[in-house]
Amino acid sequence: MSYSPPNPNQYGAYPNPYNAPYPPPVPQGHGIPSAPGYGPPSGYPSPPPSYFSDHHGGQYPAAYGPAVPYANPSGPIIQQPGIAPGGPPGGWMNLPQGIPNCPPGLEYLTTIDQLLVHQKVEVLEALTGFETKNKFTIKNSLGQKVYYAVEDSDCLTRNCCGPLRPFDMKILDNYRNEVIHLNRLLACDSCCFPCCLQKMEVSSPPGVLVGTVEQQWSLCCPSFAIKNTSGDTVLKIEGPLCTMSICGDVEFEILSGDGNVRVGRISKQWSGLIREAFTDTDFFGITFPMDLDVRMKAVMLGACFLIDAMFFEKASGSNNSNSFL
């Protein structure tokens, strides 16, 4: 028994290849077939035949354009957040941008009014008493690293001259670029020799003098003058009568140029009984006005290192050399 196919007018034609219209309609959402005999349905605009060639001879559709290298959408990387090449790991302060007339590397100092200076513990020096090169980490009040400093001196002067030794101090950023250079000459620190007192020159960038720290003659309390490149006294530093750290901080007051207004301080912080007794590893805090010129802030950092060398650096084979006289 055979059945005739249903009447198309009654039920509708089955969708099969034999009764489908030719060519078949293009499904929505799919591309247009490129086989011969097919073409775009009426009412569709033809795609623009816009192609162009690059300098290598290759062709690209205009809708995509030539291949371009990837770019950082946030601009060039100014500060890497992790480990700097060759430097200590982690926690570095971001470099402020757009600071006019600022020596390179001193941009960090424009947004801070406090610095923390931590000296690194040298195991060989603690065990043997053999004086090694001092190293420091310089941080802001949030604990972020700003610079690190490395002493440059020879073995003979370190172990023979002790706290009076001449040295250069290189202050580096996290890319190991030297941004501040300190130079301390060999001189006395006694009130008996007023013509040959301590002096430190501060340069930023290295080779460009920005100021000096000069010891002033004083009979009882240590005194220093912070001078600019013209030799004018911008700030003064007055120390206490006793500079020995005995279970407490030792504070050096930073005064205005006329000496009437206190504007900050350099504080030698108590680092604990064991550190104080067996090492010369010191902690310092420096505070200064936020709007102080960055060059003078760099000179204040140099003053901190000079004070450390004069009053808190132990002589080789001795327990303490903090006597001012």
Short mmCIF file of C-alpha atoms in Angstrom, two decimals:
data_model
loop_
_atom_site.label_atom_id
_atom_site.label_comp_id
_atom_site.label_asym_id
_atom_site.label_seq_id
_atom_site.Cartn_x
_atom_site.Cartn_y
_atom_site.Cartn_z
CA MET A 1 0.00 0.00 0.00
CA SER A 2 1.36 3.41 -0.92
CA TYR A 3 0.50 6.78 0.54
CA SER A 4 0.52 9.93 -1.43
CA PRO A 5 2.34 12.89 0.05
CA PRO A 6 0.22 15.39 1.94
CA ASN A 7 -1.26 18.30 0.13
CA PRO A 8 1.16 21.21 0.48
CA ASN A 9 -1.70 23.66 0.50
CA GLN A 10 -3.20 21.91 3.53
CA TYR A 11 -0.30 21.14 5.84
CA GLY A 12 2.59 23.06 4.32
CA ALA A 13 5.56 21.57 2.47
CA TYR A 14 8.17 19.59 4.34
CA PRO A 15 11.51 21.42 4.52
CA ASN A 16 13.54 19.07 2.33
CA PRO A 17 16.05 19.68 -0.41
CA TYR A 18 13.50 18.84 -3.10
CA ASN A 19 10.83 21.39 -2.35
CA ALA A 20 12.99 24.21 -0.89
CA PRO A 21 13.34 27.35 -3.01
CA TYR A 22 16.58 27.85 -4.89
CA PRO A 23 18.82 29.42 -3.86
CA PRO A 24 18.03 28.87 -0.15
CA PRO A 25 17.61 31.97 2.01
CA VAL A 26 20.57 33.02 4.07
CA PRO A 27 20.07 32.31 7.80
CA GLN A 28 20.18 35.35 10.01
CA GLY A 29 23.44 35.82 11.89
CA HIS A 30 25.60 33.85 9.44
CA GLY A 31 27.99 34.99 6.80
CA ILE A 32 27.10 35.06 3.11
CA PRO A 33 28.24 31.91 1.24
CA SER A 34 30.94 32.48 -1.29
CA ALA A 35 30.11 29.56 -3.60
CA PRO A 36 29.36 30.44 -7.25
CA GLY A 37 25.74 31.26 -7.86
CA TYR A 38 25.15 32.73 -4.45
CA GLY A 39 24.95 36.37 -3.79
CA PRO A 40 23.71 38.75 -1.15
CA PRO A 41 19.96 39.06 -0.89
CA SER A 42 18.39 42.21 -2.15
CA GLY A 43 18.32 45.08 0.31
CA TYR A 44 21.73 44.29 1.88
CA PRO A 45 24.50 46.78 1.20
CA SER A 46 27.59 45.29 -0.32
CA PRO A 47 30.68 45.29 1.93
CA PRO A 48 33.15 48.07 1.20
CA PRO A 49 36.12 46.67 -0.72
CA SER A 50 38.59 48.80 1.21
CA TYR A 51 41.91 47.09 1.63
CA PHE A 52 45.31 48.68 2.04
CA SER A 53 48.91 47.47 1.95
CA ASP A 54 51.59 47.91 4.54
CA HIS A 55 55.25 48.59 3.90
CA HIS A 56 55.92 44.84 3.82
CA GLY A 57 53.49 44.26 0.95
CA GLY A 58 50.80 42.57 3.06
CA GLN A 59 47.13 43.53 2.78
CA TYR A 60 44.73 44.11 5.65
CA PRO A 61 40.98 44.82 5.70
CA ALA A 62 40.27 48.43 6.54
CA ALA A 63 38.00 47.37 9.42
CA TYR A 64 40.95 45.90 11.32
CA GLY A 65 43.89 47.98 10.24
CA PRO A 66 47.55 46.93 10.31
CA ALA A 67 48.95 45.02 13.25
CA VAL A 68 50.37 47.34 15.89
CA PRO A 69 52.47 46.51 18.96
CA TYR A 70 50.70 46.26 22.28
CA ALA A 71 50.71 49.42 24.37
CA ASN A 72 50.20 49.95 28.05
CA PRO A 73 46.82 51.73 28.37
CA SER A 74 47.95 53.54 31.50
CA GLY A 75 51.06 55.01 29.86
CA PRO A 76 54.73 54.18 30.36
CA ILE A 77 55.73 52.40 33.56
CA ILE A 78 57.42 54.94 35.78
CA GLN A 79 57.80 52.89 38.95
CA GLN A 80 57.94 49.15 39.19
CA PRO A 81 56.09 47.89 42.26
CA GLY A 82 58.20 44.86 43.01
CA ILE A 83 61.89 44.13 43.09
CA ALA A 84 64.13 46.72 41.50
CA PRO A 85 66.99 45.51 39.28
CA GLY A 86 69.91 44.87 41.60
CA GLY A 87 68.23 46.60 44.53
CA PRO A 88 66.55 45.47 47.71
CA PRO A 89 63.06 43.96 47.34
CA GLY A 90 59.64 45.45 47.56
CA GLY A 91 57.81 48.40 49.08
CA TRP A 92 59.21 51.34 47.11
CA MET A 93 57.60 54.76 47.05
CA ASN A 94 56.06 55.86 43.74
CA LEU A 95 57.87 58.60 41.89
CA PRO A 96 55.84 61.85 41.79
CA GLN A 97 55.44 63.30 38.30
CA GLY A 98 55.37 66.77 36.82
CA ILE A 99 57.68 68.53 39.31
CA PRO A 100 59.29 71.51 37.54
CA ASN A 101 62.84 72.67 38.25
CA CYS A 102 63.58 69.64 40.42
CA PRO A 103 66.89 67.76 40.25
CA PRO A 104 66.29 64.23 38.93
CA GLY A 105 65.64 61.79 41.76
CA LEU A 106 64.63 64.43 44.30
CA GLU A 107 60.98 64.29 43.22
CA TYR A 108 60.42 61.82 46.07
CA LEU A 109 61.17 64.58 48.60
CA THR A 110 58.49 66.96 47.32
CA THR A 111 55.60 65.08 48.94
CA ILE A 112 57.09 64.12 52.32
CA ASP A 113 58.02 65.94 55.52
CA GLN A 114 59.64 63.03 57.35
CA LEU A 115 62.38 60.50 56.61
CA LEU A 116 63.41 57.40 58.55
CA VAL A 117 67.03 56.28 58.25
CA HIS A 118 67.84 52.71 59.30
CA GLN A 119 71.39 51.43 59.33
CA LYS A 120 71.99 47.84 58.26
CA VAL A 121 73.48 45.46 60.82
CA GLU A 122 76.93 44.24 59.76
CA VAL A 123 77.56 40.82 61.32
CA LEU A 124 81.33 40.91 60.72
CA GLU A 125 81.60 44.28 62.41
CA ALA A 126 79.48 43.19 65.38
CA LEU A 127 81.52 40.02 65.97
CA THR A 128 85.06 41.23 65.30
CA GLY A 129 84.96 45.01 65.70
CA PHE A 130 86.42 45.37 62.21
CA GLU A 131 84.87 48.53 60.75
CA THR A 132 83.01 47.90 57.48
CA LYS A 133 81.26 50.21 55.04
CA ASN A 134 77.99 51.49 56.41
CA LYS A 135 74.74 50.88 54.54
CA PHE A 136 71.40 52.55 55.18
CA THR A 137 67.79 52.24 54.08
CA ILE A 138 65.84 55.51 53.84
CA LYS A 139 62.05 55.31 54.15
CA ASN A 140 59.08 57.65 54.36
CA SER A 141 56.61 57.79 57.26
CA LEU A 142 54.53 54.99 55.66
CA GLY A 143 57.49 52.62 55.68
CA GLN A 144 57.98 52.79 51.90
CA LYS A 145 61.56 52.82 50.70
CA VAL A 146 62.72 56.10 49.20
CA TYR A 147 66.49 55.63 48.87
CA TYR A 148 69.30 53.47 50.11
CA ALA A 149 72.76 54.76 50.95
CA VAL A 150 76.17 53.12 50.69
CA GLU A 151 79.39 54.47 52.20
CA ASP A 152 82.42 54.70 49.94
CA SER A 153 85.65 54.68 51.96
CA ASP A 154 88.85 52.66 52.24
CA CYS A 155 89.71 50.11 54.89
CA LEU A 156 92.66 52.06 56.31
CA THR A 157 90.78 55.24 57.13
CA ARG A 158 87.77 53.35 58.51
CA ASN A 159 89.85 51.46 61.06
CA CYS A 160 92.47 54.11 61.81
CA CYS A 161 90.49 57.36 61.81
CA GLY A 162 87.24 55.89 63.14
CA PRO A 163 84.43 58.48 63.46
CA LEU A 164 86.64 61.25 62.03
CA ARG A 165 87.30 59.42 58.76
CA PRO A 166 86.60 61.08 55.43
CA PHE A 167 84.11 59.31 53.20
CA ASP A 168 81.76 59.65 50.28
CA MET A 169 78.16 58.53 50.62
CA LYS A 170 76.19 57.46 47.56
CA ILE A 171 72.42 57.76 47.91
CA LEU A 172 70.68 55.63 45.29
CA ASP A 173 67.12 55.09 44.11
CA ASN A 174 65.55 51.70 43.42
CA TYR A 175 67.09 51.61 39.93
CA ARG A 176 70.57 52.04 41.47
CA ASN A 177 70.84 55.55 40.05
CA GLU A 178 72.89 57.84 42.27
CA VAL A 179 70.67 60.83 42.98
CA ILE A 180 72.55 62.42 45.91
CA HIS A 181 76.27 62.42 46.63
CA LEU A 182 77.75 63.33 50.03
CA ASN A 183 81.40 64.20 50.58
CA ARG A 184 82.92 64.52 54.03
CA LEU A 185 86.50 65.75 54.32
CA LEU A 186 89.00 64.82 57.03
CA ALA A 187 88.75 67.41 59.81
CA CYS A 188 88.58 67.81 63.58
CA ASP A 189 85.42 68.10 65.65
CA SER A 190 86.90 69.66 68.78
CA CYS A 191 86.21 73.18 70.01
CA CYS A 192 89.96 73.53 70.47
CA PHE A 193 90.41 73.77 66.69
CA PRO A 194 87.78 76.26 65.45
CA CYS A 195 89.53 76.69 62.09
CA CYS A 196 89.28 73.01 61.12
CA LEU A 197 85.76 71.87 61.91
CA GLN A 198 83.54 69.35 60.17
CA LYS A 199 81.97 70.04 56.78
CA MET A 200 79.90 67.95 54.38
CA GLU A 201 79.14 68.85 50.78
CA VAL A 202 75.86 67.69 49.23
CA SER A 203 75.47 67.33 45.45
CA SER A 204 72.39 66.43 43.42
CA PRO A 205 72.85 65.18 40.79
CA PRO A 206 76.44 64.14 41.57
CA GLY A 207 78.80 66.95 40.62
CA VAL A 208 76.20 69.71 41.11
CA LEU A 209 76.51 71.28 44.56
CA VAL A 210 73.16 72.07 46.23
CA GLY A 211 74.36 72.94 49.74
CA THR A 212 76.70 72.26 52.62
CA VAL A 213 76.53 71.26 56.28
CA GLU A 214 79.12 73.15 58.34
CA GLN A 215 79.93 72.68 62.00
CA GLN A 216 79.90 75.92 63.97
CA TRP A 217 82.28 76.64 66.82
CA SER A 218 80.56 75.97 70.13
CA LEU A 219 81.87 75.45 73.63
CA CYS A 220 79.11 73.20 75.00
CA CYS A 221 76.42 72.08 72.56
CA PRO A 222 77.02 70.96 68.98
CA SER A 223 75.88 73.44 66.35
CA PHE A 224 75.64 73.26 62.55
CA ALA A 225 74.70 75.62 59.74
CA ILE A 226 72.77 74.46 56.66
CA LYS A 227 73.91 76.63 53.75
CA ASN A 228 72.88 76.92 50.12
CA THR A 229 75.18 77.23 47.12
CA SER A 230 75.56 80.97 47.73
CA GLY A 231 76.89 80.39 51.24
CA ASP A 232 73.77 81.79 52.94
CA THR A 233 72.61 80.10 56.12
CA VAL A 234 69.12 78.70 55.45
CA LEU A 235 68.69 76.59 58.59
CA LYS A 236 70.54 75.85 61.80
CA ILE A 237 70.88 72.66 63.87
CA GLU A 238 71.35 72.77 67.64
CA GLY A 239 72.23 69.60 69.54
CA PRO A 240 71.88 68.68 73.22
CA LEU A 241 74.58 69.08 75.85
CA CYS A 242 74.90 65.29 76.15
CA THR A 243 74.81 63.33 72.92
CA MET A 244 75.02 59.90 74.56
CA SER A 245 71.98 57.71 73.92
CA ILE A 246 70.93 56.35 77.32
CA CYS A 247 67.61 54.49 77.01
CA GLY A 248 66.05 57.33 75.05
CA ASP A 249 66.17 59.44 71.93
CA VAL A 250 68.76 62.13 71.30
CA GLU A 251 67.26 65.11 69.50
CA PHE A 252 68.95 67.75 67.38
CA GLU A 253 66.63 70.70 66.81
CA ILE A 254 66.32 72.24 63.33
CA LEU A 255 65.85 75.99 63.57
CA SER A 256 65.17 78.76 61.09
CA GLY A 257 68.06 80.74 59.67
CA ASP A 258 67.86 83.33 62.46
CA GLY A 259 67.60 80.60 65.11
CA ASN A 260 64.26 81.81 66.53
CA VAL A 261 61.79 79.26 65.17
CA ARG A 262 61.96 75.49 65.45
CA VAL A 263 60.99 73.91 62.11
CA GLY A 264 61.96 70.26 62.62
CA ARG A 265 64.39 67.87 64.23
CA ILE A 266 66.89 65.09 63.63
CA SER A 267 66.29 62.40 66.22
CA LYS A 268 68.62 59.54 67.01
CA GLN A 269 66.12 56.89 68.10
CA TRP A 270 66.76 54.36 70.83
CA SER A 271 67.23 51.03 69.03
CA GLY A 272 67.35 48.67 72.01
CA LEU A 273 69.89 47.65 74.61
CA ILE A 274 71.58 44.94 72.55
CA ARG A 275 71.97 47.06 69.43
CA GLU A 276 73.22 50.05 71.39
CA ALA A 277 75.71 48.03 73.43
CA PHE A 278 77.22 45.75 70.79
CA THR A 279 76.78 47.56 67.48
CA ASP A 280 76.77 51.06 66.03
CA THR A 281 73.66 50.33 64.00
CA ASP A 282 71.53 53.43 64.44
CA PHE A 283 67.99 54.53 63.66
CA PHE A 284 67.27 58.17 62.80
CA GLY A 285 64.18 60.22 62.13
CA ILE A 286 64.23 63.52 60.23
CA THR A 287 61.32 65.97 60.14
CA PHE A 288 61.25 69.20 58.16
CA PRO A 289 58.61 71.54 56.64
CA MET A 290 56.69 70.09 53.70
CA ASP A 291 57.30 73.21 51.61
CA LEU A 292 61.04 73.28 52.24
CA ASP A 293 63.05 73.33 49.02
CA VAL A 294 63.94 69.78 47.95
CA ARG A 295 67.60 70.76 47.71
CA MET A 296 67.60 71.76 51.36
CA LYS A 297 65.81 68.51 52.22
CA ALA A 298 68.68 66.66 50.56
CA VAL A 299 71.14 68.73 52.61
CA MET A 300 69.22 67.82 55.77
CA LEU A 301 69.67 64.16 54.87
CA GLY A 302 73.40 64.82 54.57
CA ALA A 303 73.35 66.49 57.99
CA CYS A 304 71.85 63.33 59.46
CA PHE A 305 74.72 61.22 58.14
CA LEU A 306 77.29 63.72 59.41
CA ILE A 307 75.73 63.70 62.89
CA ASP A 308 75.69 59.91 62.88
CA ALA A 309 79.38 59.76 61.96
CA MET A 310 80.44 62.34 64.53
CA PHE A 311 78.46 61.30 67.60
CA PHE A 312 77.14 57.77 67.18
CA GLU A 313 79.77 55.93 65.17
CA LYS A 314 81.91 53.84 67.49
CA ALA A 315 85.65 53.95 67.12
CA SER A 316 87.34 50.66 66.32
CA GLY A 317 88.03 48.81 69.58
CA SER A 318 86.15 51.24 71.79
CA ASN A 319 82.71 51.12 73.29
CA ASN A 320 81.58 54.67 72.60
CA SER A 321 82.85 57.76 70.88
CA ASN A 322 79.97 60.09 71.45
CA SER A 323 81.90 62.74 73.30
CA PHE A 324 81.64 66.15 71.64
CA LEU A 325 84.74 67.45 73.34
#
